[in-house]
Amino acid sequence: MAVEVRLPTVLRQHAGGQSSVTVEGATVGEVLAGLTAAYPGLSEQLQIGDELPRYLNVYLNDEDVRYMEKLETSVGSGDVVHIMPAVSGG
Amino acid sequence: MTDQIRLDAAHVDMIVAHALAGRPNEACGLLAGRDGRVERVYALRNADESPYTYRVDGREQLDAFREAESDGLDLVGCFHSHTHTVPYPSETDVRQAFYPDWAYLVVGLGEERPVLRAFRIVDGAVSEISLVVGS
């Protein structure tokens, strides 16, 4: 499925300045893997492994995937994935 | 000009009130504005519900971003409280600071009166900035 991935200003420099890119994938995890494969600079910034990092918010059509199936959340054609670094600390 | 963030006394009151109300946990929120000036404070939920760490609730962060954007404002910073330690960015704060152009405000609750300070965190380096409170 081709989904639109929207990037925050702070990450656009790692994707050629683009505010959104189209990526193929069947799950959120596959979409993010496709995104970081296409843009290695993002891979360094996001450091997504097998789990969703605590410091990264990912939304599927405005729903936080943490409250869905996280990286296993299915995506469909026309869906929009929005990435936003978390605001966190201690 | 000295690096600074400008906000109203009412904004300071909101930030401090939210920090006090959040005890014993850390409280947090976002700041929206433009041109180095805070126009709006978003007092948000600490999804960690912890006295040691905070993470702005993801959905509330997105809602604040969308609302600010629709009103022509940018997210210009954030705030969180240190319930017992000094109002200075911790190692955790620095490690998880992803917004180099933001003002990071820290409310210290360990003293007799709350203390509010502001910082930039860029590539792991912390620099204090002026907090200019006016009308």
Short mmCIF file of C-alpha atoms in Angstrom, two decimals:
data_model
loop_
_atom_site.label_atom_id
_atom_site.label_comp_id
_atom_site.label_asym_id
_atom_site.label_seq_id
_atom_site.Cartn_x
_atom_site.Cartn_y
_atom_site.Cartn_z
CA MET A 1 0.00 0.00 0.00
CA ALA A 2 1.26 3.48 -0.79
CA VAL A 3 0.91 5.78 2.17
CA GLU A 4 1.85 9.39 2.70
CA VAL A 5 4.34 10.00 5.49
CA ARG A 6 4.35 13.54 6.86
CA LEU A 7 7.57 14.79 8.39
CA PRO A 8 8.03 17.53 10.99
CA THR A 9 10.24 20.49 10.14
CA VAL A 10 13.08 19.15 12.27
CA LEU A 11 13.36 15.98 10.13
CA ARG A 12 12.79 17.37 6.64
CA GLN A 13 16.45 18.16 6.06
CA HIS A 14 17.11 14.41 6.10
CA ALA A 15 14.55 13.80 3.36
CA GLY A 16 15.69 16.30 0.81
CA GLY A 17 13.65 19.06 2.40
CA GLN A 18 10.37 17.34 1.66
CA SER A 19 7.48 17.76 4.07
CA SER A 20 5.91 14.49 3.00
CA VAL A 21 6.98 11.41 1.08
CA THR A 22 5.12 8.39 -0.28
CA VAL A 23 6.23 5.00 1.01
CA GLU A 24 5.06 1.44 0.36
CA GLY A 25 4.18 -0.89 3.21
CA ALA A 26 1.47 -3.03 4.77
CA THR A 27 2.16 -2.04 8.36
CA VAL A 28 3.46 1.03 10.14
CA GLY A 29 6.71 -0.84 10.76
CA GLU A 30 7.14 -1.60 7.05
CA VAL A 31 6.39 1.99 6.13
CA LEU A 32 8.99 3.29 8.58
CA ALA A 33 11.52 0.72 7.35
CA GLY A 34 10.88 1.86 3.79
CA LEU A 35 11.23 5.49 4.86
CA THR A 36 14.58 4.98 6.57
CA ALA A 37 15.87 2.80 3.71
CA ALA A 38 15.08 5.58 1.27
CA TYR A 39 16.56 8.28 3.50
CA PRO A 40 19.54 6.98 5.53
CA GLY A 41 19.82 10.29 7.35
CA LEU A 42 16.40 9.62 8.84
CA SER A 43 17.53 6.17 9.87
CA GLU A 44 20.22 7.75 12.03
CA GLN A 45 17.79 10.24 13.54
CA LEU A 46 14.94 7.87 14.25
CA GLN A 47 16.83 4.66 15.15
CA ILE A 48 13.77 2.49 14.88
CA GLY A 49 14.46 -1.12 15.81
CA ASP A 50 11.93 -3.83 16.51
CA GLU A 51 9.89 -1.56 18.75
CA LEU A 52 8.57 1.95 18.58
CA PRO A 53 11.11 4.18 20.36
CA ARG A 54 9.80 5.99 23.40
CA TYR A 55 10.90 9.32 21.98
CA LEU A 56 9.01 9.00 18.69
CA ASN A 57 5.31 9.50 18.16
CA VAL A 58 3.78 7.93 15.09
CA TYR A 59 0.19 8.61 14.12
CA LEU A 60 -1.94 6.75 11.62
CA ASN A 61 -4.65 9.11 10.41
CA ASP A 62 -4.26 11.13 13.62
CA GLU A 63 -4.42 8.12 15.94
CA ASP A 64 -1.34 7.41 18.06
CA VAL A 65 -0.21 3.91 17.03
CA ARG A 66 0.91 3.31 20.63
CA TYR A 67 -2.77 2.75 21.34
CA MET A 68 -3.19 0.53 18.32
CA GLU A 69 -0.85 -2.31 17.31
CA LYS A 70 2.26 -0.09 17.37
CA LEU A 71 4.60 -1.08 14.51
CA GLU A 72 2.25 -3.95 13.61
CA THR A 73 -0.61 -1.57 12.89
CA SER A 74 -1.94 -2.23 9.41
CA VAL A 75 -2.04 0.59 6.89
CA GLY A 76 -4.24 0.97 3.83
CA SER A 77 -4.00 2.85 0.60
CA GLY A 78 -4.59 6.54 1.17
CA ASP A 79 -3.64 6.43 4.84
CA VAL A 80 -1.48 9.19 6.27
CA VAL A 81 1.32 8.45 8.72
CA HIS A 82 2.51 11.43 10.72
CA ILE A 83 5.85 11.28 12.52
CA MET A 84 6.61 13.61 15.37
CA PRO A 85 9.50 13.37 17.83
CA ALA A 86 8.13 13.10 21.33
CA VAL A 87 8.55 15.84 23.87
CA SER A 88 10.07 13.99 26.76
CA GLY A 89 12.77 13.95 29.36
CA GLY A 90 13.13 13.64 33.07
CA MET B 1 20.27 40.55 20.90
CA THR B 2 20.58 38.09 23.79
CA ASP B 3 18.87 34.79 23.11
CA GLN B 4 15.58 35.00 24.92
CA ILE B 5 12.03 33.83 25.14
CA ARG B 6 9.29 36.34 25.94
CA LEU B 7 6.06 35.53 27.69
CA ASP B 8 3.39 37.15 29.81
CA ALA B 9 3.07 36.89 33.58
CA ALA B 10 -0.18 35.00 32.97
CA HIS B 11 1.75 32.37 31.00
CA VAL B 12 4.22 31.99 33.86
CA ASP B 13 1.31 31.56 36.27
CA MET B 14 -0.22 28.85 34.09
CA ILE B 15 3.06 26.97 33.80
CA VAL B 16 3.76 27.11 37.54
CA ALA B 17 0.18 26.19 38.45
CA HIS B 18 0.32 23.16 36.17
CA ALA B 19 3.64 22.11 37.69
CA LEU B 20 2.29 22.40 41.23
CA ALA B 21 -0.93 20.59 40.35
CA GLY B 22 1.02 17.71 38.80
CA ARG B 23 2.83 16.76 42.00
CA PRO B 24 4.10 14.25 42.93
CA ASN B 25 4.67 13.65 39.22
CA GLU B 26 6.50 15.78 36.71
CA ALA B 27 4.19 18.06 34.76
CA CYS B 28 4.70 19.15 31.16
CA GLY B 29 3.32 21.17 28.32
CA LEU B 30 3.98 23.00 25.09
CA LEU B 31 4.40 26.64 24.17
CA ALA B 32 3.04 28.19 20.99
CA GLY B 33 3.89 31.59 19.62
CA ARG B 34 5.92 33.39 17.01
CA ASP B 35 9.04 35.51 16.71
CA GLY B 36 10.46 34.43 20.06
CA ARG B 37 7.29 35.28 21.93
CA VAL B 38 4.95 32.83 23.63
CA GLU B 39 1.32 33.45 22.76
CA ARG B 40 -0.26 30.34 24.23
CA VAL B 41 0.55 27.74 26.88
CA TYR B 42 -0.68 24.18 26.50
CA ALA B 43 -0.77 22.47 29.89
CA LEU B 44 -0.73 18.81 28.85
CA ARG B 45 -0.73 15.33 30.31
CA ASN B 46 2.47 13.57 31.35
CA ALA B 47 1.88 10.17 29.78
CA ASP B 48 4.64 8.70 31.98
CA GLU B 49 2.78 9.69 35.18
CA SER B 50 6.13 9.65 36.94
CA PRO B 51 8.00 11.86 39.40
CA TYR B 52 11.21 11.15 37.44
CA THR B 53 10.33 11.34 33.75
CA TYR B 54 7.84 12.98 31.46
CA ARG B 55 6.50 12.48 27.99
CA VAL B 56 3.84 14.79 26.60
CA ASP B 57 0.83 12.66 25.70
CA GLY B 58 1.18 11.91 21.98
CA ARG B 59 -2.38 12.72 21.02
CA GLU B 60 -2.35 15.98 22.98
CA GLN B 61 0.94 16.92 21.30
CA LEU B 62 -0.56 16.40 17.86
CA ASP B 63 -3.73 18.31 18.79
CA ALA B 64 -1.69 21.24 20.14
CA PHE B 65 0.46 21.29 17.00
CA ARG B 66 -2.62 21.25 14.74
CA GLU B 67 -4.46 23.93 16.71
CA ALA B 68 -1.42 26.21 16.86
CA GLU B 69 -0.77 25.74 13.17
CA SER B 70 -4.37 26.57 12.26
CA ASP B 71 -4.09 29.76 14.32
CA GLY B 72 -0.89 30.80 12.57
CA LEU B 73 1.35 29.94 15.51
CA ASP B 74 4.44 27.75 15.75
CA LEU B 75 5.37 25.47 18.61
CA VAL B 76 8.23 27.49 20.10
CA GLY B 77 9.07 25.45 23.17
CA CYS B 78 8.01 23.24 25.98
CA PHE B 79 8.09 23.15 29.75
CA HIS B 80 8.32 20.49 32.39
CA SER B 81 8.86 20.40 36.13
CA HIS B 82 11.60 18.98 38.29
CA THR B 83 9.84 17.98 41.46
CA HIS B 84 12.98 17.92 43.62
CA THR B 85 16.06 18.54 41.53
CA VAL B 86 17.43 21.82 40.25
CA PRO B 87 15.62 23.59 37.38
CA TYR B 88 18.31 22.72 34.86
CA PRO B 89 18.07 20.19 31.98
CA SER B 90 19.01 16.72 33.18
CA GLU B 91 21.00 14.22 31.13
CA THR B 92 17.68 12.65 30.17
CA ASP B 93 16.33 16.02 29.09
CA VAL B 94 19.38 16.65 26.93
CA ARG B 95 19.38 13.17 25.42
CA GLN B 96 15.72 13.45 24.42
CA ALA B 97 15.78 17.05 23.18
CA PHE B 98 14.81 16.89 19.50
CA TYR B 99 13.90 20.49 18.81
CA PRO B 100 17.03 22.71 18.58
CA ASP B 101 15.06 25.88 17.92
CA TRP B 102 12.80 25.50 20.93
CA ALA B 103 13.00 27.12 24.35
CA TYR B 104 13.09 24.39 26.99
CA LEU B 105 11.60 25.74 30.21
CA VAL B 106 12.15 23.93 33.48
CA VAL B 107 10.17 24.61 36.64
CA GLY B 108 12.04 23.76 39.81
CA LEU B 109 9.80 22.78 42.72
CA GLY B 110 12.54 21.83 45.16
CA GLU B 111 12.92 25.27 46.70
CA GLU B 112 10.56 27.25 48.87
CA ARG B 113 9.14 28.99 45.81
CA PRO B 114 8.91 27.60 42.26
CA VAL B 115 11.75 28.68 39.99
CA LEU B 116 11.36 28.96 36.21
CA ARG B 117 14.36 28.98 33.88
CA ALA B 118 14.74 28.67 30.11
CA PHE B 119 17.33 26.94 27.93
CA ARG B 120 18.29 25.98 24.40
CA ILE B 121 19.48 22.41 23.89
CA VAL B 122 21.40 22.03 20.63
CA ASP B 123 23.42 18.92 19.72
CA GLY B 124 23.70 17.96 23.36
CA ALA B 125 24.82 21.39 24.51
CA VAL B 126 22.74 23.35 27.01
CA SER B 127 22.74 27.12 27.12
CA GLU B 128 20.57 29.19 29.38
CA ILE B 129 18.52 31.91 27.71
CA SER B 130 16.77 34.93 29.12
CA LEU B 131 13.19 34.58 30.25
CA VAL B 132 11.60 37.96 29.59
CA VAL B 133 8.30 38.36 31.39
CA GLY B 134 6.12 41.27 30.41
CA SER B 135 2.62 42.29 29.54
#
